CSV table of C-alpha atoms in Angstrom, one decimal:
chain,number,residue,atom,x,y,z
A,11,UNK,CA,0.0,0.0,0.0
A,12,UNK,CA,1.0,3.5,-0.5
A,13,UNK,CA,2.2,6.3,2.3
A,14,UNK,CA,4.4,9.3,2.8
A,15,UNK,CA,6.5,9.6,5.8
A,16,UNK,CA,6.9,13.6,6.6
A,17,UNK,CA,10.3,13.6,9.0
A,18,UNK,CA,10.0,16.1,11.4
A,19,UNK,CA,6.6,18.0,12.6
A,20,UNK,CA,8.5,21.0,13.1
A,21,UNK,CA,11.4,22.9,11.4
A,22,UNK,CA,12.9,25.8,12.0
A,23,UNK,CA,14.9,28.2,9.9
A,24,UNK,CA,16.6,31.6,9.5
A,25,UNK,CA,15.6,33.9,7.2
A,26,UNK,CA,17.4,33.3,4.4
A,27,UNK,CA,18.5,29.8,5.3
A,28,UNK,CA,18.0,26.8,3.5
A,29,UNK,CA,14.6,25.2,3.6
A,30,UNK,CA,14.8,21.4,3.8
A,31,UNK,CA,11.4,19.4,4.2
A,32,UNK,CA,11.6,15.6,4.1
A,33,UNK,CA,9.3,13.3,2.3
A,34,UNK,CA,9.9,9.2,1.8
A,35,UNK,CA,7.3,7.5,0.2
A,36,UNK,CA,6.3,3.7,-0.4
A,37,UNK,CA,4.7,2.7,-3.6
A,38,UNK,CA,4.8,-0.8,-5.4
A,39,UNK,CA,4.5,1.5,-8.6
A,40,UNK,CA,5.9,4.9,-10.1
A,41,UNK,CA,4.0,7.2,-8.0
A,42,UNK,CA,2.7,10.5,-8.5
A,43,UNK,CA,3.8,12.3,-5.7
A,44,UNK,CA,2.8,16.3,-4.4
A,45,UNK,CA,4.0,19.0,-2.0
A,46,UNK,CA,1.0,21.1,-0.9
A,47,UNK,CA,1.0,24.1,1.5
A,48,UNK,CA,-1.3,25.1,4.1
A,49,UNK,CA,-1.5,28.6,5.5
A,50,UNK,CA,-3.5,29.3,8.9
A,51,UNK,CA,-7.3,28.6,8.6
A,52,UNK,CA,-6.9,28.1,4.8
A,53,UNK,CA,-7.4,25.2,2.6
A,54,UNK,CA,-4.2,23.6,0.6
A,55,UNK,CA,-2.4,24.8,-2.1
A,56,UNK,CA,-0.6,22.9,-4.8
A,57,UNK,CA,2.9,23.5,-4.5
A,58,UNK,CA,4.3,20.9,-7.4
A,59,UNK,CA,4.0,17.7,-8.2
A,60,UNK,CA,6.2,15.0,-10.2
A,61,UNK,CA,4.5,12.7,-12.4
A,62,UNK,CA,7.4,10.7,-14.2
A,63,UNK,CA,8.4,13.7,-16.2
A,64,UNK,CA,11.8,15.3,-15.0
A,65,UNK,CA,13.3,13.9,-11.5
A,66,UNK,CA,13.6,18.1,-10.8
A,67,UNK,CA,10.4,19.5,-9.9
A,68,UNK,CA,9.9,23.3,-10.2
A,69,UNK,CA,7.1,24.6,-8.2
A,70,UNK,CA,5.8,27.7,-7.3
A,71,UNK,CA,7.1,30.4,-4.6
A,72,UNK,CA,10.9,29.3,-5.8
A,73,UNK,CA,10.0,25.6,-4.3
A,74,UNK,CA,11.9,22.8,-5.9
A,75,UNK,CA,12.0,18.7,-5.2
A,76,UNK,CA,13.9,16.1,-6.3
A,77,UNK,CA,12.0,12.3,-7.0
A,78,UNK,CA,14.9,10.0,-5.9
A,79,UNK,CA,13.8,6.6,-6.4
A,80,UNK,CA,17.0,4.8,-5.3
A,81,UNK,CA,15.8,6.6,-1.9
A,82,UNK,CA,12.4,6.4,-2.3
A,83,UNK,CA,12.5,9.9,-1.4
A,84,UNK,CA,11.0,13.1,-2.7
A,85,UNK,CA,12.4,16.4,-0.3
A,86,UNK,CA,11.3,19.6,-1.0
A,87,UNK,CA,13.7,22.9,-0.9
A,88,UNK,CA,13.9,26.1,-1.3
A,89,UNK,CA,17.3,28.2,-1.4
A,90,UNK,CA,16.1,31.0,0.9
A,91,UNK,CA,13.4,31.3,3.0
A,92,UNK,CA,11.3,34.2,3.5
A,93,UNK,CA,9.2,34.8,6.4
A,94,UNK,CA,6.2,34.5,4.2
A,95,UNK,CA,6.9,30.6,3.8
A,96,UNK,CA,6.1,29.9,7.5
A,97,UNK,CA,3.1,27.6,6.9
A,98,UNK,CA,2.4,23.6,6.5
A,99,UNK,CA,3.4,21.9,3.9
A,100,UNK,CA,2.0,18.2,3.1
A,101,UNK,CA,3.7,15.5,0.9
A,102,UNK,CA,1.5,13.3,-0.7
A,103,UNK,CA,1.2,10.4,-3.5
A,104,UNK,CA,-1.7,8.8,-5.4
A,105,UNK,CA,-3.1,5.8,-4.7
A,106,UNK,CA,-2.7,3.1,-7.0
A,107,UNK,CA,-4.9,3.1,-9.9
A,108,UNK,CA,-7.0,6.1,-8.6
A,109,UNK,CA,-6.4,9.7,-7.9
A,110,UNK,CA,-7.1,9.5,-4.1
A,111,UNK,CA,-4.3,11.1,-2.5
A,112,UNK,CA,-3.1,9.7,0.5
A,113,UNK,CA,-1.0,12.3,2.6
A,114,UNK,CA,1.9,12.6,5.4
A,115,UNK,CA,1.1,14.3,8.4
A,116,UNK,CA,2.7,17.7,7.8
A,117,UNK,CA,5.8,19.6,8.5
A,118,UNK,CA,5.2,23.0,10.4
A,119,UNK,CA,7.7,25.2,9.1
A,120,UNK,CA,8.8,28.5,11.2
A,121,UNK,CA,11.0,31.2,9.6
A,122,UNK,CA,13.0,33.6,12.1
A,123,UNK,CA,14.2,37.2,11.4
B,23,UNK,CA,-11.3,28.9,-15.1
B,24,UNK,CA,-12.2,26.8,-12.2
B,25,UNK,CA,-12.9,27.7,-9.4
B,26,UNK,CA,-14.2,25.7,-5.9
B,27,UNK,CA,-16.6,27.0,-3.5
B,28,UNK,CA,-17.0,26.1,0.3
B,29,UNK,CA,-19.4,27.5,2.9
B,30,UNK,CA,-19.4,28.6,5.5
B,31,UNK,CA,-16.1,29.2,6.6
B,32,UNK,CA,-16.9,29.0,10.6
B,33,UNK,CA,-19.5,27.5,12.2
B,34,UNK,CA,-20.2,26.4,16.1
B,35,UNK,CA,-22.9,23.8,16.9
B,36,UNK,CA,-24.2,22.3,19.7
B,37,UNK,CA,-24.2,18.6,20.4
B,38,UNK,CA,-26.9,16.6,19.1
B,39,UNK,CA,-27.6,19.1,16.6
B,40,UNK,CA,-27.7,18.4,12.5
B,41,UNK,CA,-25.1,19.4,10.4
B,42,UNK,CA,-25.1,20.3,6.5
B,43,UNK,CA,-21.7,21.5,4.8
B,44,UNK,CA,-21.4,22.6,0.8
B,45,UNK,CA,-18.8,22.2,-1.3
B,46,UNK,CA,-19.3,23.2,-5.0
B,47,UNK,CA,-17.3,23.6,-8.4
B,48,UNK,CA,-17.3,25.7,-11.2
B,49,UNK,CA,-15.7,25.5,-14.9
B,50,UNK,CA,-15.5,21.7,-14.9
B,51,UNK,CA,-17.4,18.8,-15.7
B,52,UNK,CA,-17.9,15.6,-13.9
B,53,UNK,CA,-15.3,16.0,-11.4
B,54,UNK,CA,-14.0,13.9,-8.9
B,55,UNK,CA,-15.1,15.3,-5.6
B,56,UNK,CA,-13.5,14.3,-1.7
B,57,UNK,CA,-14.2,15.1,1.8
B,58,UNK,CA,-11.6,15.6,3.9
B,59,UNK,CA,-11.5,16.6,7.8
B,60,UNK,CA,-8.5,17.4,9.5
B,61,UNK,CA,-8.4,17.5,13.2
B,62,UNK,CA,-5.8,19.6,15.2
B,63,UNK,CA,-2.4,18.4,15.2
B,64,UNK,CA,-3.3,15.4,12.8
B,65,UNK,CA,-2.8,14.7,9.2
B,66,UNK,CA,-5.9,15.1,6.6
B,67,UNK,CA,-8.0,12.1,6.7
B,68,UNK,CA,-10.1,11.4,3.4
B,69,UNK,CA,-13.8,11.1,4.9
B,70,UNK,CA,-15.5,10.7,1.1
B,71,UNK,CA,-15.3,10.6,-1.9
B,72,UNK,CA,-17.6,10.4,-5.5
B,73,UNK,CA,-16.9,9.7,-9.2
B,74,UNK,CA,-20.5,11.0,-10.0
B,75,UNK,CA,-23.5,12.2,-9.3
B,76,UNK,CA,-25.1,9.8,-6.1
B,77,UNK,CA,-21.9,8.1,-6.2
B,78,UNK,CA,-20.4,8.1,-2.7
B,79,UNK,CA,-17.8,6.0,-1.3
B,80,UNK,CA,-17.3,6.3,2.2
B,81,UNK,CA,-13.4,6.2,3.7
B,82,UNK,CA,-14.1,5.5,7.4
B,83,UNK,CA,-17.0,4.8,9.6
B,84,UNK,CA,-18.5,7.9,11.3
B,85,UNK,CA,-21.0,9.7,12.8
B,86,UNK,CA,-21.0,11.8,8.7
B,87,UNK,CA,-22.7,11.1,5.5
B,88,UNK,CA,-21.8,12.7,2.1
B,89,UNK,CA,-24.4,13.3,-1.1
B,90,UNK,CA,-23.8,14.7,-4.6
B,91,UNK,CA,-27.2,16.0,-5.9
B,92,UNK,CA,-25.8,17.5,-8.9
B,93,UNK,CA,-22.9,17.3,-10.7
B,94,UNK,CA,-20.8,19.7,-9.5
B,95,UNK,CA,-22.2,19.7,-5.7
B,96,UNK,CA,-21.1,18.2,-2.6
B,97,UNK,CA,-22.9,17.7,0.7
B,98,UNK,CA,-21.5,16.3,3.8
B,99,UNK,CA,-24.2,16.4,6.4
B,100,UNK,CA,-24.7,14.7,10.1
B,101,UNK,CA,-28.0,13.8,12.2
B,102,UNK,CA,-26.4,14.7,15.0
B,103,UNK,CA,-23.0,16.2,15.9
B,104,UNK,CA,-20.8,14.7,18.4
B,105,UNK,CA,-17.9,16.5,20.1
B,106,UNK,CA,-15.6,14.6,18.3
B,107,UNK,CA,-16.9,16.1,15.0
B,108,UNK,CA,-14.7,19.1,15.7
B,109,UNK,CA,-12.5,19.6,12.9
B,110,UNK,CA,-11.1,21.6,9.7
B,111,UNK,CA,-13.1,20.1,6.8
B,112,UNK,CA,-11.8,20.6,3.3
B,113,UNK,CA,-13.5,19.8,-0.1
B,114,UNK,CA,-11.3,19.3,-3.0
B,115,UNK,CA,-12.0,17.9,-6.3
B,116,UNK,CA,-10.0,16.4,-9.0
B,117,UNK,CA,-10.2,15.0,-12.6
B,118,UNK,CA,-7.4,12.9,-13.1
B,119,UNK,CA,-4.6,10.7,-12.0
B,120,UNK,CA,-1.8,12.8,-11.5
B,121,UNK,CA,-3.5,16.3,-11.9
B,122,UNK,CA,-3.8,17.0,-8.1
B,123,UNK,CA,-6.7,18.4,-6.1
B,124,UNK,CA,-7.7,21.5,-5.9
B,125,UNK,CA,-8.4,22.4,-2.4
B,126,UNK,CA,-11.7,24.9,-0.9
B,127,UNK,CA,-11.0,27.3,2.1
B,128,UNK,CA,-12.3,24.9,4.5
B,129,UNK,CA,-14.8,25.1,7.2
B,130,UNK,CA,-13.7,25.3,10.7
B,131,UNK,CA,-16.6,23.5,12.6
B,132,UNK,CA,-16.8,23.3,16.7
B,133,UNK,CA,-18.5,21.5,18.4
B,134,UNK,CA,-19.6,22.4,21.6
């Protein structure tokens, strides 16, 4: 069966730091795999999403992940936060042979000044 | 463009009391449509889901029922709350594998 495993609930940066959210997956096929984002009291955005195109995923808000499959991973970065990324963000992958989405539980991200 | 609806945004009910939430879409046809509630400090957790109008699947038993009158509509509804009913309920629909959902605002429902 599918899931996502999200390590960490929390992370913490500096502005201007490196953001570094973890996502490992388990699928018995190619998956299609997502990042969302979830900002207080608001419903989830779309923040990119590999679907066996190119292994380097551009999103939007100069978010980026990588689909490793020899580590059945699928991290998502961003070069430098900005305070406006403090939010949750959810990795998530299809279900097999529908579009359910199953998801991880979240990674709270905090930015500092 | 489409676009997804969901009302209202806040809503506090006592226990015992019915419960009716709507979810609809605009600019697409025959969507797929899900329920999701997300309770504080927890994950999402799919509630249901439909392929069609009066098609519901249901992900988890519960005190909550779902209905799709019209195409692009989406009901989840309750006889009577219970306190555990508190939540963050999201609607979201979706038309193919590997397109994504798009997500509503949510409804933030206590239950008191």
């Amino acid at each position: 069966a599918q899931s996502v495993t999200q390590l960490g609930s929390h992370v913490s940066v500096s502005e201007g730091a490196l953001v570094l959210l973890r996502c490992n997956y388990s699928s018995s096929v190619p998956p299609y795999l997502f990042w969302y984002v979830q900002y207080p009291n608001q419903g989830l955005q779309l923040l990119l999403k590999y679907t066996s195109a190119a292994t380097l995923v551009k999103g939007i808000n100069g978010f980026e992940a990588e689909f490793k499959k020899s580590e059945t991973s699928f991290h998502l970065t961003k070069p430098s936060a900005h305070m406006s990324d403090a939010a949750e963000y959810f990795c998530a992958v299809t279900k097999v042979n529908t579009d359910k989405l199953i998801f991880g539980t979240g990674t709270r991200l905090q930015v500092f000044p | 463009s489409q676009t997804i609806h969901q009302w209202p945004a806040t809503l506090v009910q006592p226990v015992g009391s019915p419960l009716s939430l709507e979810c609809t879409v605009e600019g697409t046809s025959n969507p797929n449509l899900y329920w999701y509630r997300q309770a504080a400090g927890r994950g999402l957790q799919l509630l249901f889901y439909s392929v069609g109008i009066g098609q519901i699947s249901s992900e988890v038993p519960q005190n909550l029922s779902a209905s799709r009158p019209q195409d692009r509509q989406f009901i989840l509804s309750s006889k009577k709350l219970l306190l555990s009913d508190s939540g963050f309920y999201l609607c979201a629909w979706s038309v193919t594998t590997g397109y994504g959902y798009t997500f509503g605002s949510g409804t933030r429902l206590t239950v008191v």
